[in-house]
Amino acid sequence: MHNLKFKTKIEIITIILLIIILTTFSVSSVTRTITDTHDDFDTFIRNSNGNYWAATGDNIQIAIDDFGISAPIYGGYGGSHGTVWLSGNTTLTITSTITVNDHVTLEMDGCEIKPSGNFDVFLLNEGAKVRNGIVDVSDIADFSSAVIRFNSADKLETIDHNAIVENMRLESALQRGTAIYLDTSGATGQIIAFVHVNNIQMGNFEYGIYIDHTSTGDSYVNGNMFTNIEIVNTKYCMRVYESIAEASGNYFENIKCYCSGITEYIIWNNGHGNQFDNIQAFNWNNNSGTRIAYVFTEGFSGDWSGPAHCCYLNFRGGGNDIAFPIWHQWNNAYTIFNLENGELITGKVTEYKP
């Protein structure tokens, strides 16, 4: 019995010591002092591998490449399988293009990126995502590159491989460079499809959204979506160009274009099957006599469905300047809904000007 009591006392003392230790750790964590350098985890660049780097422009690519050539893909789903977080509310200067590798998400957390020279800021591979940040190229006097370029050689061709850009502010100056660029030049078999660009503010570029389909062979730019976008003081707001078939089935919705005296057009399109839904143009200026707000022109001559066919345009602003090509294919069809003048026009004509 005496031994039992001694053991019980030992257990009680042990429990009391544990409580004291736990209380000490709890108080210590609550009262920890953040140093003047603010050295907590969100001031670093970090990734979902659990690794950390100092917040510098060069370390962004290092953190992305830390996943290897491609982030892991599992279960047949091409979603986000590796994330890099930047330090929020900071400005980082980069010295070369940041390539966002396959299935990597770059979460900018409000960080601002500035390039040091005339080069593309981001190149997105299949399944890549860039979100929640700012890119400012206005200090580059010769900037003629793109802020966001999609890697057509990566063949962004299925819904599981789609690249996404969302919640971004893109800024240039004096109408230099391109904000969003889908480019297939340089090789055969280039594909960009199912890209999603959503909730973007862009200003003072030469081109806002530019689909430039000049590849050869079995190439196409199809099914890409651009939604909830503001384009401010930009020379060419939206351009869809094909030198071969096909730049088709691309969808533009809820686009606000704030025009100025330098704006040459709101839409220029020679692709087919492209839809422009709820386009609002403010302060359209056509006093030069040479500018046309909405241009739908002859497409690639080998296109099986003729020039600019199957077009849907729903807009307000710039309604006095619309140009359509000669309509000559039996299966061409279009809808024009001019909210400004209260006109709905459908069918086939040789030319339409209100």
Short mmCIF file of C-alpha atoms in Angstrom, two decimals:
data_model
loop_
_atom_site.label_atom_id
_atom_site.label_comp_id
_atom_site.label_asym_id
_atom_site.label_seq_id
_atom_site.Cartn_x
_atom_site.Cartn_y
_atom_site.Cartn_z
CA MET A 1 0.00 0.00 0.00
CA HIS A 2 2.90 2.32 0.85
CA ASN A 3 4.43 1.77 -2.62
CA LEU A 4 1.10 2.53 -4.29
CA LYS A 5 0.79 5.89 -2.53
CA PHE A 6 4.35 6.83 -3.52
CA LYS A 7 3.59 5.96 -7.15
CA THR A 8 0.44 8.07 -7.08
CA LYS A 9 2.39 11.06 -5.75
CA ILE A 10 4.93 10.65 -8.55
CA GLU A 11 2.12 10.62 -11.16
CA ILE A 12 0.52 13.76 -9.69
CA ILE A 13 3.84 15.61 -9.70
CA THR A 14 4.47 14.52 -13.31
CA ILE A 15 1.05 15.79 -14.43
CA ILE A 16 1.64 19.13 -12.70
CA LEU A 17 5.02 19.50 -14.43
CA LEU A 18 3.44 18.77 -17.82
CA ILE A 19 0.77 21.42 -17.24
CA ILE A 20 3.44 23.95 -16.29
CA ILE A 21 5.49 23.10 -19.41
CA LEU A 22 2.46 23.34 -21.71
CA THR A 23 1.41 26.62 -20.14
CA THR A 24 4.92 27.99 -20.61
CA PHE A 25 4.94 27.07 -24.34
CA SER A 26 1.47 28.56 -24.80
CA VAL A 27 2.45 31.85 -23.16
CA SER A 28 5.68 31.90 -25.17
CA SER A 29 3.86 31.51 -28.51
CA VAL A 30 1.33 34.19 -27.66
CA THR A 31 3.92 36.74 -26.58
CA ARG A 32 6.50 36.07 -29.32
CA THR A 33 7.89 39.37 -30.62
CA ILE A 34 8.05 39.97 -34.39
CA THR A 35 11.39 41.57 -35.19
CA ASP A 36 11.88 44.80 -37.10
CA THR A 37 12.60 42.74 -40.23
CA HIS A 38 9.16 41.12 -39.97
CA ASP A 39 10.69 37.67 -40.41
CA ASP A 40 7.53 35.57 -40.49
CA PHE A 41 6.75 33.12 -43.29
CA ASP A 42 4.66 35.42 -45.49
CA THR A 43 7.62 37.70 -46.21
CA PHE A 44 9.30 34.90 -48.17
CA ILE A 45 8.63 33.21 -51.49
CA ARG A 46 7.44 29.72 -50.60
CA ASN A 47 5.98 26.69 -52.33
CA SER A 48 3.86 23.68 -51.52
CA ASN A 49 6.98 21.54 -51.27
CA GLY A 50 7.56 23.38 -48.00
CA ASN A 51 10.58 25.34 -49.18
CA TYR A 52 11.33 29.04 -48.67
CA TRP A 53 13.38 31.67 -50.53
CA ALA A 54 14.15 35.33 -50.04
CA ALA A 55 11.69 37.62 -51.78
CA THR A 56 13.63 38.49 -54.94
CA GLY A 57 12.64 38.42 -58.60
CA ASP A 58 15.21 35.72 -59.45
CA ASN A 59 13.86 33.39 -56.77
CA ILE A 60 10.40 33.23 -58.35
CA GLN A 61 11.63 30.94 -61.12
CA ILE A 62 13.71 28.92 -58.66
CA ALA A 63 10.63 28.27 -56.53
CA ILE A 64 8.65 27.19 -59.62
CA ASP A 65 11.43 24.92 -60.88
CA ASP A 66 11.68 23.31 -57.45
CA PHE A 67 8.76 21.07 -58.49
CA GLY A 68 10.81 19.62 -61.33
CA ILE A 69 10.00 19.86 -65.01
CA SER A 70 6.33 19.23 -64.29
CA ALA A 71 4.31 19.25 -61.12
CA PRO A 72 2.82 15.83 -60.39
CA ILE A 73 -0.37 14.85 -62.21
CA TYR A 74 -2.63 12.28 -60.66
CA GLY A 75 -6.08 10.85 -61.15
CA GLY A 76 -6.27 12.11 -64.72
CA TYR A 77 -7.03 15.63 -63.49
CA GLY A 78 -4.92 18.50 -64.76
CA GLY A 79 -5.63 20.92 -61.95
CA SER A 80 -3.32 22.74 -59.58
CA HIS A 81 -0.71 20.34 -58.22
CA GLY A 82 2.00 22.76 -57.15
CA THR A 83 1.65 26.29 -55.78
CA VAL A 84 4.18 29.08 -55.37
CA TRP A 85 3.22 31.96 -53.09
CA LEU A 86 4.87 35.36 -53.44
CA SER A 87 5.25 37.80 -50.58
CA GLY A 88 2.20 40.03 -50.62
CA ASN A 89 2.28 43.80 -50.97
CA THR A 90 5.84 43.88 -52.27
CA THR A 91 7.42 44.94 -55.56
CA LEU A 92 9.84 42.51 -57.22
CA THR A 93 11.98 43.19 -60.29
CA ILE A 94 12.61 40.33 -62.71
CA THR A 95 15.46 40.11 -65.23
CA SER A 96 13.99 37.48 -67.59
CA THR A 97 10.71 35.79 -68.48
CA ILE A 98 9.06 33.75 -65.74
CA THR A 99 7.96 30.39 -67.16
CA VAL A 100 5.10 28.93 -65.15
CA ASN A 101 5.59 25.20 -65.63
CA ASP A 102 2.95 22.51 -66.15
CA HIS A 103 0.24 22.50 -63.48
CA VAL A 104 1.94 25.08 -61.29
CA THR A 105 -0.08 27.92 -59.75
CA LEU A 106 1.67 31.22 -59.13
CA GLU A 107 -0.28 32.90 -56.32
CA MET A 108 0.96 36.49 -56.28
CA ASP A 109 -0.95 37.58 -53.14
CA GLY A 110 -0.98 41.21 -54.26
CA CYS A 111 2.70 41.30 -55.22
CA GLU A 112 3.73 43.66 -58.03
CA ILE A 113 6.13 42.46 -60.74
CA LYS A 114 8.26 44.85 -62.81
CA PRO A 115 10.52 43.61 -65.65
CA SER A 116 13.97 45.14 -66.09
CA GLY A 117 13.81 45.07 -69.90
CA ASN A 118 11.86 44.29 -73.05
CA PHE A 119 10.83 40.63 -72.64
CA ASP A 120 7.64 38.68 -71.98
CA VAL A 121 6.80 38.75 -68.29
CA PHE A 122 4.97 35.40 -67.96
CA LEU A 123 4.95 32.36 -70.24
CA LEU A 124 2.26 29.86 -69.25
CA ASN A 125 2.58 26.15 -69.97
CA GLU A 126 -0.28 23.65 -69.84
CA GLY A 127 -2.33 23.77 -66.67
CA ALA A 128 -0.38 26.81 -65.42
CA LYS A 129 -2.14 29.52 -63.43
CA VAL A 130 -1.27 33.09 -62.48
CA ARG A 131 -3.57 35.02 -60.16
CA ASN A 132 -4.05 37.92 -57.75
CA GLY A 133 -1.21 40.24 -58.72
CA ILE A 134 -0.01 43.35 -60.51
CA VAL A 135 2.38 43.67 -63.44
CA ASP A 136 3.70 47.10 -64.40
CA VAL A 137 5.81 47.48 -67.56
CA SER A 138 5.37 51.24 -67.86
CA ASP A 139 9.02 52.02 -67.02
CA ILE A 140 10.33 50.07 -70.05
CA ALA A 141 10.57 52.68 -72.81
CA ASP A 142 10.96 50.13 -75.63
CA PHE A 143 8.48 47.53 -74.35
CA SER A 144 7.05 45.61 -77.31
CA SER A 145 6.60 42.19 -75.69
CA ALA A 146 3.68 40.65 -73.81
CA VAL A 147 2.75 40.56 -70.15
CA ILE A 148 0.96 37.20 -70.46
CA ARG A 149 1.94 34.84 -73.27
CA PHE A 150 0.60 31.30 -73.64
CA ASN A 151 2.98 28.59 -74.80
CA SER A 152 1.36 27.26 -77.98
CA ALA A 153 4.18 24.72 -78.42
CA ASP A 154 2.97 23.15 -75.17
CA LYS A 155 -0.29 22.31 -76.99
CA LEU A 156 -2.86 23.68 -74.57
CA GLU A 157 -5.49 21.55 -76.20
CA THR A 158 -7.73 19.82 -73.65
CA ILE A 159 -9.84 21.06 -70.80
CA ASP A 160 -7.51 19.30 -68.34
CA HIS A 161 -4.56 21.29 -69.66
CA ASN A 162 -6.11 24.72 -69.69
CA ALA A 163 -4.10 27.68 -68.45
CA ILE A 164 -5.80 30.29 -66.26
CA VAL A 165 -5.11 33.95 -65.54
CA GLU A 166 -7.38 35.72 -63.07
CA ASN A 167 -7.67 38.73 -60.79
CA MET A 168 -4.78 40.69 -62.30
CA ARG A 169 -3.95 44.32 -63.01
CA LEU A 170 -1.69 44.92 -66.01
CA GLU A 171 -0.24 48.36 -66.68
CA SER A 172 1.84 49.85 -69.49
CA ALA A 173 2.41 53.38 -70.81
CA LEU A 174 2.16 55.23 -74.11
CA GLN A 175 0.46 52.26 -75.82
CA ARG A 176 3.43 49.90 -75.63
CA GLY A 177 3.31 46.12 -75.73
CA THR A 178 0.51 43.54 -75.43
CA ALA A 179 -1.35 42.65 -72.25
CA ILE A 180 -2.71 39.17 -73.17
CA TYR A 181 -1.09 37.42 -76.16
CA LEU A 182 -2.11 34.12 -77.77
CA ASP A 183 0.53 33.56 -80.43
CA THR A 184 1.10 30.49 -82.63
CA SER A 185 3.95 31.76 -84.80
CA GLY A 186 7.23 30.00 -85.32
CA ALA A 187 6.37 26.33 -85.88
CA THR A 188 3.76 23.87 -87.12
CA GLY A 189 1.18 22.16 -84.95
CA GLN A 190 0.69 25.03 -82.51
CA ILE A 191 -2.42 24.84 -80.34
CA ILE A 192 -4.01 27.15 -77.75
CA ALA A 193 -7.43 26.06 -76.50
CA PHE A 194 -9.54 26.29 -73.34
CA VAL A 195 -7.51 29.15 -71.87
CA HIS A 196 -9.50 31.12 -69.28
CA VAL A 197 -8.73 34.81 -68.64
CA ASN A 198 -11.01 36.36 -66.04
CA ASN A 199 -11.32 39.56 -64.02
CA ILE A 200 -8.48 41.54 -65.57
CA GLN A 201 -7.79 45.28 -65.58
CA MET A 202 -5.38 46.48 -68.25
CA GLY A 203 -4.35 49.93 -69.39
CA ASN A 204 -2.20 51.90 -71.85
CA PHE A 205 -1.08 48.99 -74.06
CA GLU A 206 -0.83 48.83 -77.83
CA TYR A 207 -2.90 45.61 -77.83
CA GLY A 208 -5.23 44.56 -75.04
CA ILE A 209 -6.15 40.99 -76.07
CA TYR A 210 -4.39 39.72 -79.19
CA ILE A 211 -5.01 36.32 -80.81
CA ASP A 212 -2.31 36.03 -83.49
CA HIS A 213 -2.72 32.76 -85.39
CA THR A 214 0.06 32.51 -87.97
CA SER A 215 1.29 28.95 -87.46
CA THR A 216 1.23 26.33 -90.20
CA GLY A 217 0.07 22.74 -90.36
CA ASP A 218 -2.53 21.32 -87.99
CA SER A 219 -2.80 24.37 -85.74
CA TYR A 220 -5.69 26.24 -84.15
CA VAL A 221 -6.70 28.73 -81.46
CA ASN A 222 -10.11 27.59 -80.27
CA GLY A 223 -12.46 27.75 -77.32
CA ASN A 224 -10.63 30.35 -75.25
CA MET A 225 -12.64 32.51 -72.86
CA PHE A 226 -12.08 36.14 -71.85
CA THR A 227 -14.53 37.42 -69.24
CA ASN A 228 -15.00 40.45 -66.98
CA ILE A 229 -12.22 42.59 -68.43
CA GLU A 230 -11.56 46.34 -68.41
CA ILE A 231 -9.40 47.76 -71.21
CA VAL A 232 -8.35 51.37 -70.70
CA ASN A 233 -6.70 53.84 -73.09
CA THR A 234 -5.40 51.09 -75.36
CA LYS A 235 -4.77 51.48 -79.10
CA TYR A 236 -6.26 48.13 -80.22
CA CYS A 237 -8.63 46.66 -77.65
CA MET A 238 -9.31 43.16 -79.07
CA ARG A 239 -7.81 41.58 -82.18
CA VAL A 240 -8.41 38.09 -83.58
CA TYR A 241 -6.22 37.42 -86.59
CA GLU A 242 -5.77 34.23 -88.59
CA SER A 243 -3.50 33.74 -91.59
CA ILE A 244 -4.63 30.10 -91.75
CA ALA A 245 -7.69 28.37 -90.32
CA GLU A 246 -8.59 28.46 -87.60
CA ALA A 247 -8.92 31.07 -84.87
CA SER A 248 -12.49 30.21 -83.98
CA GLY A 249 -14.99 29.63 -81.21
CA ASN A 250 -13.34 32.11 -78.86
CA TYR A 251 -15.62 33.88 -76.40
CA PHE A 252 -15.41 37.45 -75.09
CA GLU A 253 -17.95 38.44 -72.43
CA ASN A 254 -18.45 41.51 -70.23
CA ILE A 255 -15.67 43.60 -71.79
CA LYS A 256 -15.52 47.30 -70.94
CA CYS A 257 -13.37 49.41 -73.28
CA TYR A 258 -12.55 52.93 -72.14
CA CYS A 259 -11.53 54.53 -75.42
CA SER A 260 -9.53 57.67 -76.05
CA GLY A 261 -8.31 59.63 -79.05
CA ILE A 262 -5.62 56.99 -79.68
CA THR A 263 -8.03 54.02 -79.82
CA GLU A 264 -8.08 52.66 -83.40
CA TYR A 265 -10.69 49.94 -82.95
CA ILE A 266 -12.61 48.06 -80.28
CA ILE A 267 -12.76 44.72 -82.13
CA TRP A 268 -10.92 43.55 -85.22
CA ASN A 269 -11.75 39.98 -86.23
CA ASN A 270 -11.22 37.80 -89.29
CA GLY A 271 -11.65 34.50 -87.47
CA HIS A 272 -14.95 32.65 -87.47
CA GLY A 273 -17.43 31.51 -84.87
CA ASN A 274 -16.12 34.02 -82.35
CA GLN A 275 -18.61 35.56 -79.93
CA PHE A 276 -18.51 39.04 -78.44
CA ASP A 277 -21.19 39.34 -75.77
CA ASN A 278 -21.92 42.48 -73.75
CA ILE A 279 -19.17 44.71 -75.11
CA GLN A 280 -19.36 48.26 -73.73
CA ALA A 281 -17.35 51.03 -75.34
CA PHE A 282 -17.03 54.36 -73.58
CA ASN A 283 -15.89 57.62 -75.21
CA TRP A 284 -15.46 56.16 -78.67
CA ASN A 285 -13.67 58.77 -80.79
CA ASN A 286 -13.86 58.55 -84.58
CA ASN A 287 -13.09 62.10 -85.59
CA SER A 288 -10.02 61.08 -87.61
CA GLY A 289 -12.33 59.63 -90.25
CA THR A 290 -10.24 56.47 -90.59
CA ARG A 291 -11.14 54.50 -87.47
CA ILE A 292 -13.81 51.80 -87.33
CA ALA A 293 -15.09 50.56 -83.99
CA TYR A 294 -16.00 46.98 -85.00
CA VAL A 295 -14.25 45.37 -87.96
CA PHE A 296 -15.20 41.90 -89.23
CA THR A 297 -13.18 41.26 -92.33
CA GLU A 298 -12.12 38.57 -94.78
CA GLY A 299 -10.55 35.58 -93.10
CA PHE A 300 -8.24 32.89 -94.37
CA SER A 301 -9.19 32.09 -97.98
CA GLY A 302 -9.10 28.35 -97.37
CA ASP A 303 -11.52 28.53 -94.46
CA TRP A 304 -14.42 26.23 -95.33
CA SER A 305 -17.05 28.61 -94.03
CA GLY A 306 -16.04 31.91 -95.53
CA PRO A 307 -15.04 35.22 -93.97
CA ALA A 308 -15.95 36.10 -90.41
CA HIS A 309 -18.93 33.78 -90.46
CA CYS A 310 -21.22 32.78 -87.59
CA CYS A 311 -20.49 35.94 -85.64
CA TYR A 312 -22.40 37.10 -82.57
CA LEU A 313 -21.91 40.70 -81.48
CA ASN A 314 -23.79 42.30 -78.59
CA PHE A 315 -22.55 45.78 -77.78
CA ARG A 316 -23.18 49.31 -76.62
CA GLY A 317 -20.98 52.16 -77.86
CA GLY A 318 -19.36 52.66 -81.25
CA GLY A 319 -22.52 51.70 -83.12
CA ASN A 320 -21.95 54.17 -85.93
CA ASP A 321 -18.80 52.38 -87.07
CA ILE A 322 -19.27 48.74 -88.05
CA ALA A 323 -17.70 47.06 -91.06
CA PHE A 324 -18.60 43.61 -92.36
CA PRO A 325 -17.17 41.87 -95.45
CA ILE A 326 -19.02 40.72 -98.53
CA TRP A 327 -21.18 37.81 -97.45
CA HIS A 328 -21.07 34.99 -99.95
CA GLN A 329 -21.29 31.57 -98.28
CA TRP A 330 -24.62 29.81 -97.82
CA ASN A 331 -23.86 28.86 -94.21
CA ASN A 332 -22.74 32.28 -93.03
CA ALA A 333 -24.93 33.70 -90.28
CA TYR A 334 -24.64 36.46 -87.75
CA THR A 335 -26.43 38.37 -85.03
CA ILE A 336 -25.80 42.02 -84.23
CA PHE A 337 -27.47 43.44 -81.16
CA ASN A 338 -26.81 47.18 -80.93
CA LEU A 339 -27.97 48.23 -77.47
CA GLU A 340 -27.09 51.86 -78.11
CA ASN A 341 -29.42 52.28 -81.09
CA GLY A 342 -31.93 49.62 -80.07
CA GLU A 343 -31.31 47.49 -83.17
CA LEU A 344 -31.29 43.73 -83.57
CA ILE A 345 -30.13 42.50 -86.97
CA THR A 346 -29.74 38.89 -88.06
CA GLY A 347 -29.29 37.07 -91.33
CA LYS A 348 -27.17 37.56 -94.43
CA VAL A 349 -26.28 40.82 -96.13
CA THR A 350 -23.52 42.06 -98.39
CA GLU A 351 -22.71 44.94 -96.07
CA TYR A 352 -24.13 46.45 -92.91
CA LYS A 353 -23.78 50.02 -91.70
CA PRO A 354 -26.53 51.56 -89.54
#
